[in-house]
Tab-separated table of C-alpha atoms in Angstrom:
chain	number	residue	atom	x	y	z
G	27	MET	CA	62.340	38.688	42.286
G	28	ARG	CA	65.923	37.353	41.738
G	29	ASP	CA	67.314	33.741	43.290
G	30	THR	CA	69.803	35.417	45.729
G	31	LYS	CA	71.155	34.295	49.101
G	32	GLU	CA	69.128	37.292	50.609
G	33	SER	CA	65.713	36.351	48.715
G	34	ARG	CA	65.828	32.538	49.778
G	35	LEU	CA	66.897	33.419	53.196
G	36	LEU	CA	63.433	35.820	53.258
G	37	LEU	CA	61.586	32.903	51.931
G	38	ALA	CA	62.884	30.724	54.674
G	39	LEU	CA	61.455	32.898	57.227
G	40	LEU	CA	58.412	33.487	56.171
G	41	ILE	CA	57.743	29.782	55.926
G	42	ALA	CA	59.234	29.686	59.298
G	43	ILE	CA	56.813	32.085	60.626
G	44	ALA	CA	53.749	30.528	58.914
G	45	PHE	CA	54.170	27.331	60.417
G	46	ALA	CA	54.524	29.522	64.002
G	47	LEU	CA	51.195	30.829	63.455
G	48	ILE	CA	49.705	27.676	62.307
G	49	THR	CA	50.942	25.892	65.714
G	50	VAL	CA	49.448	28.875	67.627
G	51	ASP	CA	46.007	29.077	66.071
G	52	ILE	CA	45.588	25.180	66.296
G	53	ARG	CA	46.770	25.375	70.237
G	54	GLY	CA	44.694	28.240	70.769
G	55	GLY	CA	41.600	26.643	69.587
G	56	GLU	CA	38.390	28.997	69.985
G	57	GLU	CA	40.784	31.545	71.903
G	58	SER	CA	43.380	31.396	69.457
G	59	PRO	CA	44.732	35.055	68.976
G	60	VAL	CA	44.526	34.759	65.180
G	61	ASP	CA	41.025	34.629	65.594
G	62	GLY	CA	40.601	37.992	64.952
G	63	ALA	CA	42.718	38.077	61.688
G	64	ARG	CA	41.382	35.471	60.004
G	65	GLN	CA	37.666	36.600	60.355
G	66	ALA	CA	39.421	39.962	59.184
G	67	ALA	CA	40.404	38.089	55.844
G	68	ALA	CA	37.266	36.661	55.523
G	69	SER	CA	35.669	39.336	55.351
G	70	VAL	CA	37.540	40.901	52.760
G	71	PHE	CA	38.375	37.896	50.947
G	72	GLY	CA	34.476	36.197	51.203
G	73	PRO	CA	33.201	38.412	48.336
G	74	VAL	CA	35.837	37.819	45.908
G	75	GLU	CA	35.530	34.136	46.567
G	76	ASN	CA	31.548	34.201	46.424
G	77	GLY	CA	32.212	35.810	42.681
G	78	VAL	CA	34.668	33.473	41.734
G	79	ALA	CA	32.055	30.081	43.152
G	80	ALA	CA	29.454	31.926	41.027
G	81	ALA	CA	31.677	32.240	37.963
G	82	VAL	CA	33.048	28.580	38.461
G	83	ASP	CA	29.606	27.250	39.087
G	84	PRO	CA	28.234	26.614	35.576
G	85	ILE	CA	31.291	25.035	34.573
G	86	GLY	CA	30.720	22.574	37.490
G	87	ASN	CA	27.316	22.036	36.299
G	88	ALA	CA	28.078	21.329	32.691
G	89	ILE	CA	30.334	19.315	34.221
G	90	GLY	CA	27.998	17.335	36.517
G	91	ALA	CA	25.607	16.865	32.964
G	92	VAL	CA	28.128	15.773	31.354
G	93	ARG	CA	28.810	13.060	33.808
G	94	ASP	CA	25.022	12.676	34.450
G	95	SER	CA	23.876	12.932	30.536
G	96	GLY	CA	25.138	9.368	30.050
G	97	ASP	CA	22.467	7.933	32.441
G	98	ARG	CA	19.617	10.319	31.067
G	99	HIS	CA	20.140	8.831	27.412
G	100	ASP	CA	19.767	5.234	28.740
G	101	ARG	CA	16.882	6.288	30.229
G	102	ILE	CA	15.062	8.521	27.165
G	103	LYS	CA	16.331	5.127	24.867
G	104	GLN	CA	14.342	2.698	27.339
G	105	LEU	CA	11.490	5.429	27.305
G	106	GLN	CA	11.519	5.448	23.436
G	107	LEU	CA	11.520	1.576	23.426
G	108	GLU	CA	8.486	1.424	25.700
G	109	ASN	CA	6.917	3.759	23.618
G	110	ALA	CA	7.352	1.679	20.524
G	111	GLU	CA	5.865	-1.125	22.008
G	112	LEU	CA	2.955	0.081	22.993
G	113	LYS	CA	2.713	1.460	19.679
G	114	GLN	CA	2.844	-1.657	18.106
G	115	ARG	CA	0.765	-3.423	20.601
G	116	LEU	CA	-2.059	-0.997	19.905
G	117	GLY	CA	-1.326	-1.561	16.367
G	118	SER	CA	-1.658	-5.219	16.228
G	119	ASP	CA	-4.500	-5.122	18.559
G	120	ALA	CA	-6.043	-2.857	16.401
G	121	ARG	CA	-5.388	-5.413	13.491
G	122	ASN	CA	-6.317	-8.451	15.293
G	123	ASN	CA	-10.253	-6.870	16.315
G	124	SER	CA	-10.210	-5.938	12.396
G	125	ARG	CA	-9.136	-9.297	11.333
G	126	LEU	CA	-11.801	-10.519	13.967
G	127	ARG	CA	-15.054	-8.574	12.796
G	128	GLN	CA	-13.824	-9.634	9.156
G	129	LEU	CA	-14.266	-13.539	10.615
G	130	ASP	CA	-17.400	-13.206	12.192
G	131	GLY	CA	-19.096	-11.124	8.833
G	132	MET	CA	-17.656	-14.264	6.720
G	133	ILE	CA	-19.389	-16.690	9.109
G	134	ARG	CA	-22.293	-15.114	8.954
G	135	THR	CA	-22.385	-14.926	4.906
G	136	ALA	CA	-21.590	-18.577	5.091
G	137	ALA	CA	-24.169	-19.146	7.591
G	138	ALA	CA	-26.798	-17.247	5.312
G	139	GLY	CA	-26.031	-19.178	2.009
G	140	GLN	CA	-25.334	-22.772	4.064
G	141	TYR	CA	-21.440	-22.823	2.713
G	142	GLY	CA	-19.309	-24.595	3.850
G	143	ILE	CA	-16.235	-23.155	3.886
G	144	LYS	CA	-12.646	-23.205	5.647
G	145	GLY	CA	-10.945	-19.580	6.636
G	146	ALA	CA	-7.481	-18.887	5.320
G	147	GLU	CA	-5.297	-15.993	5.467
G	148	VAL	CA	-4.196	-13.772	2.000
G	149	ILE	CA	-0.217	-13.925	2.501
G	150	ALA	CA	0.844	-12.644	-1.148
G	151	ILE	CA	-0.524	-10.629	-3.891
G	152	GLY	CA	1.038	-10.418	-7.299
G	153	ALA	CA	0.835	-12.439	-10.584
G	154	ALA	CA	1.943	-16.132	-9.339
G	155	GLN	CA	0.584	-17.730	-12.411
G	156	GLY	CA	1.024	-15.062	-15.031
G	157	PHE	CA	-2.052	-13.374	-13.708
G	158	SER	CA	-2.275	-9.958	-12.812
G	159	TRP	CA	-5.031	-9.706	-10.147
G	160	THR	CA	-4.057	-12.921	-8.073
G	161	VAL	CA	-3.670	-13.676	-4.426
G	162	THR	CA	-2.191	-16.479	-2.594
G	163	ILE	CA	-3.626	-17.940	0.497
G	164	ASP	CA	-2.037	-19.880	3.189
G	165	ILE	CA	-3.942	-23.419	3.054
G	166	GLY	CA	-3.913	-26.030	-0.003
G	167	SER	CA	-4.139	-29.810	-1.000
G	168	GLU	CA	-3.009	-30.838	2.528
G	169	ASP	CA	-6.152	-28.826	3.910
G	170	GLY	CA	-8.404	-30.213	1.413
G	171	ILE	CA	-8.443	-27.508	-1.097
G	172	THR	CA	-9.096	-28.327	-4.701
G	173	ARG	CA	-9.048	-26.323	-7.937
G	174	ASP	CA	-12.292	-24.494	-8.999
G	175	MET	CA	-13.393	-23.917	-5.708
G	176	THR	CA	-15.497	-20.491	-5.121
G	177	VAL	CA	-13.762	-18.083	-2.822
G	178	ILE	CA	-15.785	-15.165	-0.747
G	179	ASN	CA	-15.512	-13.225	1.837
G	180	SER	CA	-17.379	-11.418	4.836
G	181	GLU	CA	-18.557	-8.826	1.789
G	182	GLY	CA	-19.273	-11.122	-1.017
G	183	LEU	CA	-17.473	-12.953	-4.492
G	184	VAL	CA	-13.536	-12.622	-3.934
G	185	GLY	CA	-12.905	-14.973	-6.918
G	186	ARG	CA	-12.077	-18.673	-7.695
G	187	VAL	CA	-8.987	-21.255	-6.889
G	188	THR	CA	-6.647	-21.952	-9.661
G	189	THR	CA	-3.610	-23.034	-8.257
G	190	VAL	CA	-3.087	-25.330	-5.779
G	191	GLY	CA	-0.191	-26.659	-3.563
G	192	PRO	CA	0.364	-28.675	-1.038
G	193	ARG	CA	0.129	-25.805	1.773
G	194	THR	CA	-0.671	-22.714	-0.489
G	195	SER	CA	-3.089	-21.526	-3.105
G	196	THR	CA	-3.697	-19.127	-5.772
G	197	VAL	CA	-6.896	-17.305	-6.322
G	198	LEU	CA	-7.869	-15.404	-9.411
G	199	LEU	CA	-9.862	-12.391	-8.293
G	200	ALA	CA	-13.526	-11.235	-9.896
G	201	SER	CA	-11.636	-7.805	-11.318
G	202	ASP	CA	-9.120	-9.924	-13.251
G	203	PRO	CA	-9.816	-9.388	-17.053
G	204	ASP	CA	-9.944	-12.758	-17.298
G	205	PHE	CA	-12.336	-13.378	-14.837
G	206	THR	CA	-15.917	-14.595	-16.157
G	207	VAL	CA	-18.597	-15.609	-13.548
G	208	GLY	CA	-22.528	-16.173	-13.800
G	209	THR	CA	-24.662	-13.220	-12.450
G	210	ARG	CA	-28.493	-13.466	-11.337
G	211	MET	CA	-30.475	-10.364	-10.837
G	212	GLU	CA	-32.117	-9.669	-7.466
G	213	LYS	CA	-36.029	-10.151	-7.711
G	214	THR	CA	-35.862	-10.314	-11.591
G	215	ASP	CA	-33.812	-13.212	-12.264
G	216	GLU	CA	-32.490	-11.596	-15.363
G	217	LEU	CA	-29.350	-13.412	-15.994
G	218	GLY	CA	-25.527	-12.359	-17.601
G	219	PHE	CA	-22.076	-12.587	-17.097
G	220	ALA	CA	-19.699	-10.603	-15.208
G	221	THR	CA	-16.567	-9.543	-16.197
G	222	GLY	CA	-13.878	-8.042	-14.136
G	223	GLN	CA	-12.154	-5.052	-15.394
G	224	GLY	CA	-9.140	-4.595	-13.063
G	225	ASP	CA	-9.707	-1.450	-10.778
G	226	ARG	CA	-13.084	-0.645	-12.553
G	227	PRO	CA	-15.906	-1.833	-12.207
G	228	LEU	CA	-17.224	-5.274	-13.106
G	229	LEU	CA	-18.691	-4.954	-16.602
G	230	VAL	CA	-22.150	-7.224	-16.860
G	231	GLN	CA	-23.698	-8.394	-19.452
G	232	LEU	CA	-27.143	-9.132	-19.231
G	233	LEU	CA	-29.275	-11.786	-21.373
G	234	ASN	CA	-32.209	-10.161	-22.093
G	235	GLY	CA	-31.413	-6.536	-24.333
G	236	LYS	CA	-34.738	-5.276	-23.209
G	237	SER	CA	-34.353	-6.141	-19.596
G	238	LYS	CA	-35.766	-3.312	-17.191
G	239	VAL	CA	-32.725	-2.582	-14.550
G	240	LYS	CA	-31.762	0.251	-12.828
G	241	LYS	CA	-29.065	1.827	-11.085
G	242	GLY	CA	-28.763	0.150	-7.187
G	243	ASP	CA	-30.318	-3.001	-8.259
G	244	ARG	CA	-28.009	-5.548	-6.983
G	245	LEU	CA	-26.760	-9.539	-8.377
G	246	VAL	CA	-25.771	-12.540	-7.112
G	247	THR	CA	-23.565	-15.669	-8.547
G	248	PHE	CA	-25.947	-17.809	-10.378
G	249	GLY	CA	-24.007	-21.083	-9.860
G	250	SER	CA	-22.243	-23.802	-11.364
G	251	GLN	CA	-22.706	-26.865	-12.934
G	252	GLY	CA	-21.711	-29.048	-9.976
G	253	SER	CA	-20.930	-26.082	-7.898
G	254	LYS	CA	-18.042	-25.583	-9.610
G	255	PRO	CA	-16.299	-22.946	-10.121
G	256	PHE	CA	-19.234	-21.055	-8.563
G	257	VAL	CA	-21.894	-21.802	-5.695
G	258	PRO	CA	-24.886	-19.956	-6.751
G	259	GLY	CA	-26.134	-16.940	-4.212
G	260	VAL	CA	-22.889	-15.206	-3.278
G	261	PRO	CA	-23.443	-11.296	-3.305
G	262	VAL	CA	-21.697	-9.919	-6.577
G	263	GLY	CA	-22.361	-6.075	-6.387
G	264	GLU	CA	-24.886	-3.498	-7.400
G	265	ILE	CA	-25.290	-1.237	-10.259
G	266	ILE	CA	-24.366	1.920	-10.648
G	267	ARG	CA	-24.499	2.783	-14.482
G	268	VAL	CA	-26.563	1.016	-17.246
G	269	ASP	CA	-25.977	1.494	-20.816
G	270	PRO	CA	-28.708	2.492	-23.056
G	271	ALA	CA	-31.132	-0.200	-24.850
G	272	ARG	CA	-30.429	-0.131	-28.238
G	273	GLY	CA	-32.479	-3.235	-29.944
G	274	ASP	CA	-29.349	-5.459	-29.425
G	275	LEU	CA	-29.770	-8.882	-28.288
G	276	THR	CA	-27.877	-8.045	-24.757
G	277	ARG	CA	-27.508	-4.899	-22.745
G	278	ASN	CA	-24.319	-3.676	-20.871
G	279	VAL	CA	-24.525	-2.695	-16.940
G	280	TYR	CA	-21.841	-1.656	-15.083
G	281	VAL	CA	-21.288	-3.254	-11.501
G	282	ARG	CA	-19.433	-2.195	-8.048
G	283	PRO	CA	-18.173	-5.276	-6.525
G	284	TYR	CA	-19.059	-5.539	-2.937
G	285	VAL	CA	-15.600	-6.521	-2.338
G	286	GLY	CA	-12.270	-4.510	-1.596
G	287	PHE	CA	-9.748	-6.554	-3.992
G	288	SER	CA	-6.698	-4.257	-2.133
G	289	ARG	CA	-7.752	-4.978	0.870
G	290	LEU	CA	-8.108	-8.300	1.217
G	291	ASP	CA	-7.020	-10.087	4.587
G	292	ILE	CA	-9.450	-13.429	5.331
G	293	VAL	CA	-11.040	-15.227	3.326
G	294	GLY	CA	-12.925	-18.606	3.250
G	295	VAL	CA	-12.991	-20.978	0.484
G	296	VAL	CA	-16.486	-22.930	-0.130
G	297	VAL	CA	-15.588	-26.730	0.145
G	298	GLN	CA	-19.164	-27.340	0.210
G	299	ALA	CA	-21.920	-26.301	-1.557
G	300	PRO	CA	-25.417	-25.237	-0.117
G	301	ARG	CA	-28.194	-27.997	-0.429
G	302	THR	CA	-30.272	-25.707	-2.243
G	303	ASP	CA	-29.866	-22.098	-4.394
G	304	PRO	CA	-29.941	-19.713	-1.487
G	305	ARG	CA	-31.178	-16.771	-4.125
G	306	ASP	CA	-31.330	-13.836	-2.462
G	307	THR	CA	-30.777	-14.157	1.053
G	308	VAL	CA	-27.236	-13.677	1.487
G	309	LEU	CA	-27.437	-10.284	0.187
G	310	PRO	CA	-27.446	-7.730	3.198
G	311	PRO	CA	-30.434	-6.251	3.621
G	312	LYS	CA	-31.312	-2.565	2.334
G	313	PRO	CA	-31.511	0.156	4.147
G	314	ALA	CA	-34.926	1.792	5.076
G	315	GLY	CA	-36.239	4.709	2.741
G	316	PRO	CA	-37.624	8.048	3.840
G	317	ARG	CA	-40.968	7.613	4.753
G	318	PRO	CA	-43.587	9.864	3.174
G	319	THR	CA	-44.758	12.860	4.848
G	320	PRO	CA	-48.571	13.479	4.915
G	321	THR	CA	-49.641	16.685	3.781
G	322	VAL	CA	-53.459	18.089	4.216
G	323	THR	CA	-55.408	20.170	1.447
G	324	VAL	CA	-58.036	22.418	2.599
G	325	THR	CA	-60.916	22.583	0.077
G	326	VAL	CA	-63.851	24.907	0.092
G	327	THR	CA	-66.752	26.297	-1.772
G	328	PRO	CA	-65.946	29.134	-3.165
G	329	GLY	CA	-68.591	32.311	-2.011
G	330	ALA	CA	-69.152	30.910	1.440
G	331	THR	CA	-69.340	33.147	4.388
G	332	PRO	CA	-66.218	32.842	6.468
G	333	PRO	CA	-66.105	32.907	10.447
G	334	GLU	CA	-65.622	36.594	11.999
G	335	GLY	CA	-61.960	37.820	12.208
G	336	GLU	CA	-61.072	35.801	8.803
G	337	GLU	CA	-60.591	36.970	5.479
G	338	PRO	CA	-62.863	36.260	2.526
G	339	VAL	CA	-62.617	33.351	0.320
G	340	GLN	CA	-61.281	34.478	-3.117
G	341	ASP	CA	-63.193	33.054	-5.895
G	342	ASP	CA	-59.894	30.314	-6.857
G	343	GLY	CA	-60.884	28.222	-3.824
G	344	GLN	CA	-57.933	29.405	-1.695
G	345	VAL	CA	-58.272	30.169	1.796
G	346	GLN	CA	-56.734	33.471	2.570
G	347	GLY	CA	-55.833	33.250	6.252
G	348	GLY	CA	-57.840	30.914	7.807
G	349	GLY	CA	-59.721	27.832	7.477
G	350	PRO	CA	-63.321	27.015	5.772
G	351	ASP	CA	-66.724	27.642	7.342
G	352	PRO	CA	-67.721	25.085	9.715
G	353	GLY	CA	-71.055	25.375	7.642
G	354	ALA	CA	-69.871	25.566	3.999
G	355	SER	CA	-70.395	22.443	2.017
G	356	GLY	CA	-66.859	21.703	1.205
G	357	ASP	CA	-64.768	19.180	3.223
G	358	ALA	CA	-61.201	19.141	4.477
G	359	THR	CA	-59.424	15.599	3.104
G	360	GLY	CA	-56.192	14.511	3.960
G	361	GLN	CA	-53.951	13.286	1.097
G	362	ASN	CA	-50.427	11.498	1.187
G	363	ASP	CA	-47.757	12.986	-0.515
G	364	ASP	CA	-45.478	10.287	-2.281
G	365	GLN	CA	-42.374	12.826	-3.148
């Protein structure tokens, strides 16, 4: 529509009429003469408004979601932090329980052997002094530790102290190839020398080439002069393989150590040797083996008359389908099968 004098006059007239209708509607209230027209307009344009609102609602919801996303993100982040803290707490509790079990087991081992020990924690693993199998513990000379002291844990022999600082010490593990300790066989007292082989079993050279040993036999430390570097009676390990005897002066066996050197945590340094050799008392008790199952063997005299309803006795002395004749000269004996 062009901007002319007539169009401007028409626009002014329409505005005046609109203001007049608004004034009449406000003054009339519920009795407004334009109320019918308003309801008619609502019935016509209401569905259109609903459709437009339905189309616009997702946009409004999206705007609201964006507005609230900051709060939700903060809540999710808080929950993630709480979850991580809970996991850390649970992991810490599990580790503390494990360390308590290790400490309790080590105290029991020390009590069985009458060893005076100082507890320590492994704080580093590595070649501290040029050795390939060493650990560093968190006690040193200020704690009364000196060179060549025996180191144990709840399972048995860990190694010996080689270097001592004011607050830390280096321990050479029994698995190191430069490590050697005198051993004694359980019960038989056969002597030998155990040498570390890294992550392989210990090699033990028995001094008696004709010694009778077998898989499953156990060894403890023999002990050193003045109990340094080794106190007696500390569990070393269990034989898993025996080399055939070839008439040599010595004999080799291979021993699985009791200690897991890759998972050391709590250890004890023996600061006071036992007054007497504990012998085999520190070794864990062996599990009870299966008890033999008794079997019963029935013998009868060939030719005996069986009771009524039973099969006759065969010539080889075996009973077919029943027991022996109560009046037969044979008897029933119980024998234990040791197999």
